[in-house]
Every structure is written in C-alpha cells, then in structure tokens.
Coordinates of N, CA and C and ligand atoms in Angstrom, one line a residue:
X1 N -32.4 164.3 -204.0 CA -32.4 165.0 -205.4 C -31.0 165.5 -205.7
X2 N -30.4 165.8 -205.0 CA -28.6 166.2 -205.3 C -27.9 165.6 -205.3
X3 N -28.5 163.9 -204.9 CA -27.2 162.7 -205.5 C -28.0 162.2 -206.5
X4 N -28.9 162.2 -207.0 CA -30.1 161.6 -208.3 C -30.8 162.8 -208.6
X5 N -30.2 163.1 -209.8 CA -30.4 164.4 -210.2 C -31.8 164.0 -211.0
X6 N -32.0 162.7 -211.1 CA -33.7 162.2 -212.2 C -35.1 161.9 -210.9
X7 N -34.7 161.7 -210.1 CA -36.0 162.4 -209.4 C -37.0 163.1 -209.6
X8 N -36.1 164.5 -209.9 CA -37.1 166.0 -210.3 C -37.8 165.4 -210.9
X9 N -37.6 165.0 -212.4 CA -38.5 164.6 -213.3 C -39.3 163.8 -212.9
X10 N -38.9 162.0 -212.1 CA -40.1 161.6 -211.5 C -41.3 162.0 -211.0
X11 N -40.8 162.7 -209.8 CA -42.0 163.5 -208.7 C -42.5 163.9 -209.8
X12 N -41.9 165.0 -211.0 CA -42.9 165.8 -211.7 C -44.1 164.6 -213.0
X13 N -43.3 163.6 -212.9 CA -44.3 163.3 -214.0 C -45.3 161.9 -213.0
X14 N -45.1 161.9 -211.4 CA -46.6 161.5 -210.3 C -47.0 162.7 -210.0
X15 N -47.0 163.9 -210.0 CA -47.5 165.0 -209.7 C -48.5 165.3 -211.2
X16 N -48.1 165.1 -212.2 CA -48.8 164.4 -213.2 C -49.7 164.4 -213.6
X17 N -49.4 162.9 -213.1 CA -50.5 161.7 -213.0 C -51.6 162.1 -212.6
X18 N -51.5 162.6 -211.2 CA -52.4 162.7 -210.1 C -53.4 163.8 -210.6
X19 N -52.9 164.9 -211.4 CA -53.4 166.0 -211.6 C -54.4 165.7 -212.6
X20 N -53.8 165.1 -213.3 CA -54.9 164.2 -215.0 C -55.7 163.3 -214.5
X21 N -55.5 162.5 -213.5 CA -56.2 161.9 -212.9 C -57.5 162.1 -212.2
X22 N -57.6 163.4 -211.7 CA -58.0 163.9 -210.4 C -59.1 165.1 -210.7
X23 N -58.2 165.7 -211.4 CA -58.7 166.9 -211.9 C -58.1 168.5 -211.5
X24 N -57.5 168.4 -210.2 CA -56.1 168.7 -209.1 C -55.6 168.2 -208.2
X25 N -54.7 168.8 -207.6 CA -54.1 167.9 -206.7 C -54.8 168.2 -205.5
X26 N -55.6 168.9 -204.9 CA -56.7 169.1 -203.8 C -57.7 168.0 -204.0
X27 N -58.1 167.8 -205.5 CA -59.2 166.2 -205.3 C -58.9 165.1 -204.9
X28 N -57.3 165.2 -204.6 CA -56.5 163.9 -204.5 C -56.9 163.6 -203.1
X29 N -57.2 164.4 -201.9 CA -57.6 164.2 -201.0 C -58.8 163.2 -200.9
X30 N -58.3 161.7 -199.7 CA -59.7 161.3 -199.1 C -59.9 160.0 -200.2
X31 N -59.1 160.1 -201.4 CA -59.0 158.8 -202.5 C -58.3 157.8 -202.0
X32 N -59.0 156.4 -202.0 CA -58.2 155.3 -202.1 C -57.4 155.0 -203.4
X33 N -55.9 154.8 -203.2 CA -55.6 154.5 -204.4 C -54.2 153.5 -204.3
X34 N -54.7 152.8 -205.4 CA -53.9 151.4 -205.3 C -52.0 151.7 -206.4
X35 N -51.1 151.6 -205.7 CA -50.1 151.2 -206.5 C -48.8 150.1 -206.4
X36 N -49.2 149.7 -207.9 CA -48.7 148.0 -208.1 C -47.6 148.9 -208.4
X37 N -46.2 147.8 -207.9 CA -45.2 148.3 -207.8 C -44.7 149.6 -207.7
X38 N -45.0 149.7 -206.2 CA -44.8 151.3 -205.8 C -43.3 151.6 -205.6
X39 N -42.3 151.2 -205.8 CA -41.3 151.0 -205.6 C -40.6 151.1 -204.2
X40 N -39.6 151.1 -203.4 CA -39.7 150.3 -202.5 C -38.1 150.8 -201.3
X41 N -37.6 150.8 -200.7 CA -36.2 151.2 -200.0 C -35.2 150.2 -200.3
X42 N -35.3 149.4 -201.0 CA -34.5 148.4 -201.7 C -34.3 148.2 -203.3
X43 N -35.0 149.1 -203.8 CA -35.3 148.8 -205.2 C -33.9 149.5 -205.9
X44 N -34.3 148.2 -207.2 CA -32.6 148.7 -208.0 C -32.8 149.2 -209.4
X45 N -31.9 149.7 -209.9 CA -32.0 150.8 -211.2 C -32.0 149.7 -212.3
X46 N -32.7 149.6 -213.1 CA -32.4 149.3 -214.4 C -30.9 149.0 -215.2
X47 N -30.3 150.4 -215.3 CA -29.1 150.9 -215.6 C -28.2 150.3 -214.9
X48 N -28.2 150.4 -213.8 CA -27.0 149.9 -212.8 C -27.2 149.0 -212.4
X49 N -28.2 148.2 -211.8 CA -28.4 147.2 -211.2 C -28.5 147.5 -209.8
X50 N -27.8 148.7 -209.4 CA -27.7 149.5 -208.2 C -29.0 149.9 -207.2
X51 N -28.9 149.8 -205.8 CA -29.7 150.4 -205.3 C -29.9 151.8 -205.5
X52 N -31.4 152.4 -205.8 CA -31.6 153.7 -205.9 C -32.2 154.7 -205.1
X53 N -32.3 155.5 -205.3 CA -33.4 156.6 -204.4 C -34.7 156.6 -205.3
X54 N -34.1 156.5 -206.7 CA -35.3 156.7 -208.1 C -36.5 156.0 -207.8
X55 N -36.1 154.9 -207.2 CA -37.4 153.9 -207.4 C -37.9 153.6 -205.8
X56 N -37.3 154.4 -205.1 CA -37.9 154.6 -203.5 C -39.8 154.7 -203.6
X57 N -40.6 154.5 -202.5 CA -42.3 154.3 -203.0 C -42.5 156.0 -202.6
X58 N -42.2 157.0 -204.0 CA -42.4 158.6 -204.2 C -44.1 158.6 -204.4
X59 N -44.5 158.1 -205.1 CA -46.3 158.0 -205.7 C -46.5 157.6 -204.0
X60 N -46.7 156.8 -203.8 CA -47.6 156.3 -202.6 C -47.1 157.9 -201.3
X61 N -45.9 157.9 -201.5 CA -45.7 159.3 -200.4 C -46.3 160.5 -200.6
X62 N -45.9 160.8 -201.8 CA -46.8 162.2 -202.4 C -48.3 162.0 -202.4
X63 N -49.0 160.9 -202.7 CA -50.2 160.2 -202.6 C -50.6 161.1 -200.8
X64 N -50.1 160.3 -199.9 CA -50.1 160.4 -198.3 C -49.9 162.2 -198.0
X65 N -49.1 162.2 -198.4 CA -49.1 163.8 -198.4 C -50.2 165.0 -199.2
X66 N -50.1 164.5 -199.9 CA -51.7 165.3 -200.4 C -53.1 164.9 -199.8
X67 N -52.9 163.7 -199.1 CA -54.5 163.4 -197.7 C -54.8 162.3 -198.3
X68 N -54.6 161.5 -199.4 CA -55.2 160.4 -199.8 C -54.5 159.0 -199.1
X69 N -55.5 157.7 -198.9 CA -54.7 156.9 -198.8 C -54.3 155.7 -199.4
X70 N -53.1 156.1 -199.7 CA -52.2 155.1 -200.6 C -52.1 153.7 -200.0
X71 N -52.5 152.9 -200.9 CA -52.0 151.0 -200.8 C -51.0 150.7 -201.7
X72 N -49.9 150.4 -200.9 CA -48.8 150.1 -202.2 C -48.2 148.9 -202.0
X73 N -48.2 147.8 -203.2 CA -48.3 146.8 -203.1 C -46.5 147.0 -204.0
X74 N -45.0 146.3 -203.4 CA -43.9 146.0 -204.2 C -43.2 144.5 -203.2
X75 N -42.0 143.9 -204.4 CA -41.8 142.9 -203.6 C -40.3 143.6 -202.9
X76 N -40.1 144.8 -202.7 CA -38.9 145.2 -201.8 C -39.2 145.7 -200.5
X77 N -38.4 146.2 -199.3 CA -38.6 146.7 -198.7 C -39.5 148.1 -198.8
X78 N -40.7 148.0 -197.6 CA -41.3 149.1 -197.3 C -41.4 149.2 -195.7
X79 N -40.7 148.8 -194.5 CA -40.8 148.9 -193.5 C -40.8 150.2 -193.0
X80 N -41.6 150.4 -192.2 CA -41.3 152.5 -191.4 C -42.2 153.7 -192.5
X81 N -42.6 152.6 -194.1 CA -43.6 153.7 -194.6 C -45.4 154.1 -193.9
X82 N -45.3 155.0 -193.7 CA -46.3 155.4 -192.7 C -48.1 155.4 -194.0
X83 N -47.7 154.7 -194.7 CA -49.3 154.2 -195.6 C -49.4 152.8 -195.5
X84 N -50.6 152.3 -196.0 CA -50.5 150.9 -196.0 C -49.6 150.2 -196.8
X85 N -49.2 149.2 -196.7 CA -48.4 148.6 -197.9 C -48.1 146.9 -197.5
X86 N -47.7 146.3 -198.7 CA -48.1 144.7 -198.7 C -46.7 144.4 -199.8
X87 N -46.0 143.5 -198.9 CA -45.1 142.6 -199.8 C -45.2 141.3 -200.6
X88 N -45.0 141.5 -201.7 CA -45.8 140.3 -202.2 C -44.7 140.0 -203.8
X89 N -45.2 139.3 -204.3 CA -44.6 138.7 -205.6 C -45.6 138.8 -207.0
X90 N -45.7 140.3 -207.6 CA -46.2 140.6 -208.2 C -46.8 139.2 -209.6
X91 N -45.5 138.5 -209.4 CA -45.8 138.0 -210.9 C -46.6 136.6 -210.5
X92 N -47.0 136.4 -209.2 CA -47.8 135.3 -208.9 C -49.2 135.3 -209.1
X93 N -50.0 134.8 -210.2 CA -51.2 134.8 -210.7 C -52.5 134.6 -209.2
X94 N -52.8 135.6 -208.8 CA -53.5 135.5 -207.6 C -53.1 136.0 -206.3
X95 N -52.0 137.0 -206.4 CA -51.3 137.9 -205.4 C -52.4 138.9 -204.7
X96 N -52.7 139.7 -205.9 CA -54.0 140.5 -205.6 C -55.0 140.3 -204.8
X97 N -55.5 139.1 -204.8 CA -57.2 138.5 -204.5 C -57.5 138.9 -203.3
X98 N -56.6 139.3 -202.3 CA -56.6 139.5 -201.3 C -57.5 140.9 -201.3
X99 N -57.1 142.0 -201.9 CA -57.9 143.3 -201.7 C -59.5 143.2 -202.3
X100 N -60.6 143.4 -201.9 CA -61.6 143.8 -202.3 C -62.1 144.3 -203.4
X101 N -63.3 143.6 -204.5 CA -63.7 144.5 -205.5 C -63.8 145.9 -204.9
X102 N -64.3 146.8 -206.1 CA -64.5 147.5 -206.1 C -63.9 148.3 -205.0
X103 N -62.7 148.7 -204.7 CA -62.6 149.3 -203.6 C -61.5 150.6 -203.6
X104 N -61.1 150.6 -204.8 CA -60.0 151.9 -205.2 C -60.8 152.9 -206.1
X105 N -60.1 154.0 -205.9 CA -60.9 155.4 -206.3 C -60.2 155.4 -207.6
X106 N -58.5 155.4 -207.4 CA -57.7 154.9 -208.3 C -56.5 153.5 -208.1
X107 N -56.0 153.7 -209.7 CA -55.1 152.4 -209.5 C -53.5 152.9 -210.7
X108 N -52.5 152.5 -210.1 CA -51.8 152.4 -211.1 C -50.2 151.6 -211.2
X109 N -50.4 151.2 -212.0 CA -48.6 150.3 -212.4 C -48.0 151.1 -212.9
X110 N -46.6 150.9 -212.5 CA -45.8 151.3 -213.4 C -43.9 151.7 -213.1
X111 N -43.6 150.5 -214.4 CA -42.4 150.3 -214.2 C -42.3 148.9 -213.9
X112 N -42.8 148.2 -213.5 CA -42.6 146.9 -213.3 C -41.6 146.3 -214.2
X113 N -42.2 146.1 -215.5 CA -41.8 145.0 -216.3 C -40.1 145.3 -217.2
X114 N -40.0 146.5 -216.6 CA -38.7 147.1 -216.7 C -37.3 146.6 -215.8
X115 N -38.0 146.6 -214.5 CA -37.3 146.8 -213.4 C -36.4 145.5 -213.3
X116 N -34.9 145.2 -213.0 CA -34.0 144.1 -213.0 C -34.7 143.2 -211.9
X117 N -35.3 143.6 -210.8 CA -36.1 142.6 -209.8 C -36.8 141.3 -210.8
X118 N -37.5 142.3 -211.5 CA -38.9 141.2 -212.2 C -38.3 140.7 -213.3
X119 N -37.5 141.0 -214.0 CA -36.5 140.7 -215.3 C -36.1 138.9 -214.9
X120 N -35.6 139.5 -213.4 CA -34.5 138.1 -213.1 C -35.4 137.1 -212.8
X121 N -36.7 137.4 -211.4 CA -37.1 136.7 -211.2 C -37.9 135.6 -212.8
X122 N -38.6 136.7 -213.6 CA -39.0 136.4 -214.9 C -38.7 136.7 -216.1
X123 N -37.9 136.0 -216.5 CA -37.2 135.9 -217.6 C -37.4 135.9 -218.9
X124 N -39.0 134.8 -219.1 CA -39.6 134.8 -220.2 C -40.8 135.5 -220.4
X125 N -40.7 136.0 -221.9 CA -42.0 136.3 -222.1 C -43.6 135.9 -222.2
X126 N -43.3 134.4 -221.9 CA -44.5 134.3 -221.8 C -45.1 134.8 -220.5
X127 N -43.9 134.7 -218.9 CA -44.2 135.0 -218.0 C -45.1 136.7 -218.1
X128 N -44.6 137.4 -218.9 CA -44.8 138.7 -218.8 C -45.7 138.9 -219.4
X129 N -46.6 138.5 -220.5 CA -47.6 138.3 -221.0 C -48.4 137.9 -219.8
X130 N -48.4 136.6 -219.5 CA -49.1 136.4 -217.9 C -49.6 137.2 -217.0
X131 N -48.6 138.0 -216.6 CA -48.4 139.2 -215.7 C -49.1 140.3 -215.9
X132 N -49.4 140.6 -217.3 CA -49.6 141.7 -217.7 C -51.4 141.8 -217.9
X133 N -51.7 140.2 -218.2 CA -52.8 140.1 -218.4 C -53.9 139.9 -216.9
X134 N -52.8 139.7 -215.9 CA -53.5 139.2 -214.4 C -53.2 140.8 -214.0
X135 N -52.6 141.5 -213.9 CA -52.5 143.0 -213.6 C -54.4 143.0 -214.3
X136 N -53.8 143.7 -215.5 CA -55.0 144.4 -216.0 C -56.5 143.9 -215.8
X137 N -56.1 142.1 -215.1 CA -57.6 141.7 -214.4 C -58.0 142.2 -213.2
X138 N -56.4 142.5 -212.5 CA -56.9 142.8 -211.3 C -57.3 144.3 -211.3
X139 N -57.0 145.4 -212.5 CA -56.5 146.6 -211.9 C -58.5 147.1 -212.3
X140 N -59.1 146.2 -213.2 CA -60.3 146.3 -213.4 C -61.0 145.9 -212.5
X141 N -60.9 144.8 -211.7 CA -61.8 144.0 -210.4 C -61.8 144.9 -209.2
X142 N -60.7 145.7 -209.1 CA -60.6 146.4 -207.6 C -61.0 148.1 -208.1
X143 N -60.9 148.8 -209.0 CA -61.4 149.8 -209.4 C -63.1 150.1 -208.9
X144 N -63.4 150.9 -208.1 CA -65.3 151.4 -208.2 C -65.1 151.5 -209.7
X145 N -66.8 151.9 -210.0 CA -67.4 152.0 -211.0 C -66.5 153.4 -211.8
X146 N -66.8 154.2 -210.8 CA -66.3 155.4 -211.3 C -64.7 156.0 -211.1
X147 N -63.9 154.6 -210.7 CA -62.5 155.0 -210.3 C -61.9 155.1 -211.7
X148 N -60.5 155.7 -211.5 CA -59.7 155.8 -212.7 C -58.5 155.6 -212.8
X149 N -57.9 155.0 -213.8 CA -56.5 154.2 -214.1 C -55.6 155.3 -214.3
X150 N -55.2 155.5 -213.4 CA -54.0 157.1 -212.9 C -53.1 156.6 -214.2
X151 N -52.6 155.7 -214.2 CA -51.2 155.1 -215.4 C -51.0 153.3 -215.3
X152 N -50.9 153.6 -216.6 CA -50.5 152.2 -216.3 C -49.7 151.6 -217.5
X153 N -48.7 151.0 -217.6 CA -47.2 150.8 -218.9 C -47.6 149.8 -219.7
X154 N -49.0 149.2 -219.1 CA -49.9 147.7 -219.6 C -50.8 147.9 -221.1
X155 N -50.8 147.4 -221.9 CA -51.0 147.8 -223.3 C -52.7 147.3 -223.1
X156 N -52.3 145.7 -222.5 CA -53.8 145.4 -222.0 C -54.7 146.8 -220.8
X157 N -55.0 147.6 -221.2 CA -55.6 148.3 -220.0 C -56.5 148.2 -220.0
X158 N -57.2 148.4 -218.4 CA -59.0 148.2 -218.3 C -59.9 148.3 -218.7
Ligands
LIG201 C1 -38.4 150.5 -211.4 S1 -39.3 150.3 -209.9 C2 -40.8 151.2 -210.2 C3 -41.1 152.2 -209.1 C4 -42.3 153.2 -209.4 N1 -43.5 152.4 -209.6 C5 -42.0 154.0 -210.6 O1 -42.7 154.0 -211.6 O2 -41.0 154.8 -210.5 C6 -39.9 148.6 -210.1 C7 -40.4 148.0 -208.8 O3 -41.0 146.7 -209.1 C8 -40.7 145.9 -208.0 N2 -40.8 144.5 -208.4 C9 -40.1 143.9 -209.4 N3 -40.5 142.6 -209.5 C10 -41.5 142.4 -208.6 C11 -42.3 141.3 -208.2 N4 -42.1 140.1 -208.9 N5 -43.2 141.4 -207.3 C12 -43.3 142.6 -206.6 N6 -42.6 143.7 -206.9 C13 -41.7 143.6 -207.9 C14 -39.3 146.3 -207.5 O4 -39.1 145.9 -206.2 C15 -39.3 147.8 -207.8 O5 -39.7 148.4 -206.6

C-alpha cells in the first residue's frame, strides 16, 4: 500500500462488495465463491502496461480471510495462493465447464475486459461481445438458486 497508494481504495471497494452482497462481512464465512479474473502475481496495469500489486488476487484473499472459500479462476500467475485457483484462458468459449452447476453461493468478474492481458490477446470486439456473453452464461449456470452476483462490469448480467 506505500508503493501503490490505489489499493486502499481497492480493498475498500471488495470489502464492498462482500458487505452488499452478504449482508456483513461475518456472513461471508463458509460461502463458496467464484472469481473470474481474480487477478493474479503477474498481472499488469492498464496504465502502464507494468506489473502491479493493484491487480494481485486481493478479493479471493480477503475472501479466505474472512472463512470463505474462494475459487479464483485468472490467466496469470497464482502459484503459493493458499485458496483454490485455476489457470485458464478466460476468453475461450468453454473454459468454465469444468466447475459444477449450481455450486457457488456467489460469483463475480471484474476488470477483465479492461485489463492489457485480454486487450492483446483480444483485440476485437466481436471477441468481447463473445466473452461477455459466455461469462454471463457461465456466471448464471454455476450460481445455486439462491446465490448472488457480488459484481460484475458485464452489462449482460444473470
Ligand atoms: C485488471 S486485473 C483485475 C483484477 C481484479 N479482478 C480487480 O477487479 O481488481 C485483470 C485480470 O484479468 C486477467 N486476464 C486477462 N485476460 C485474461 C484471459 N484471457 N484469461 C484469463 N485471465 C485473463 C489478467 O491476468 C488480470 O489478472
């Protein structure tokens, strides 16, 4: 936080989430909860192009730290994160299929379609349209009945 002075604000706006989501941050305990592009120990800034701390996987930690357990799905490094996590290639139509319906308490994206990883790899808009629409199938297919879409930057939402 004293060499990336925008952190604070991060943590505070998944401390958030969780809270709007949840109802407090003590309900957070004991929830499965899914996040697409959790960011990662590799991940780069928008701005700079630069590796950051900004986009390190903070949600899925804070997640783990409050008792819940976090699934975080990014395509950067996550080796030595002590929650589950899966490297994969978000924008491939069928990445997901692998996790179970119904099986998250919650779910959420965010930042993806911003980030210079996904930019480069995907370039065009139609790709991102694609993306946006196989997200929002998956973030509906793995959700329980009664789970809830913590956030998500997807216009298509569940
Ligand atoms: C800006 S970070 C977002 C981190 C966090 N979700 C947040 O909101 O702060 C974007 C993340 O998307 C990941 N990403 C970009 N393209 C991807 C792809 N095709 N497949 C998987 N992850 C990707 C990057 O590795 C990076 O960690």
């Amino acid at each position: 936080m004293a060499r990336e002075s925008e952190l604070e604000a991060i943590l505070e706006e998944f401390i958030g989430r969780l809270q709007r989501a949840f109802g407090s941050l003590s309900a957070v305990r004991g929830k499965r909860i899914l996040d697409i592009a959790s960011g990662s120990n590799s991940s780069r800034s928008p701005s700079t192009g630069k590796r950051t701390a900004l986009f390190e996987p903070w949600f899925a930690r804070l997640a783990l730290e409050l008792g819940a357990e976090p699934v975080a799905l990014d395509g950067g490094d996550l080796d030595g994160e002590r929650f589950e996590h899966h490297r994969l290639d978000l924008g491939l139509t069928g990445a997901l299929d692998f996790l179970a319906d119904a099986s998250f308490d919650g779910v959420q994206d965010s930042r993806l379609f911003g980030s210079p990883e996904f930019r480069k790899a995907y370039p065009r808009q139609r790709d991102h349209d694609r993306v946006r629409a196989e997200i929002a199938r998956q973030e509906r297919r793995v959700l329980k009945p009664d789970g809830v879409l913590i956030h998500s930057d997807n216009p298509r939402r569940v």
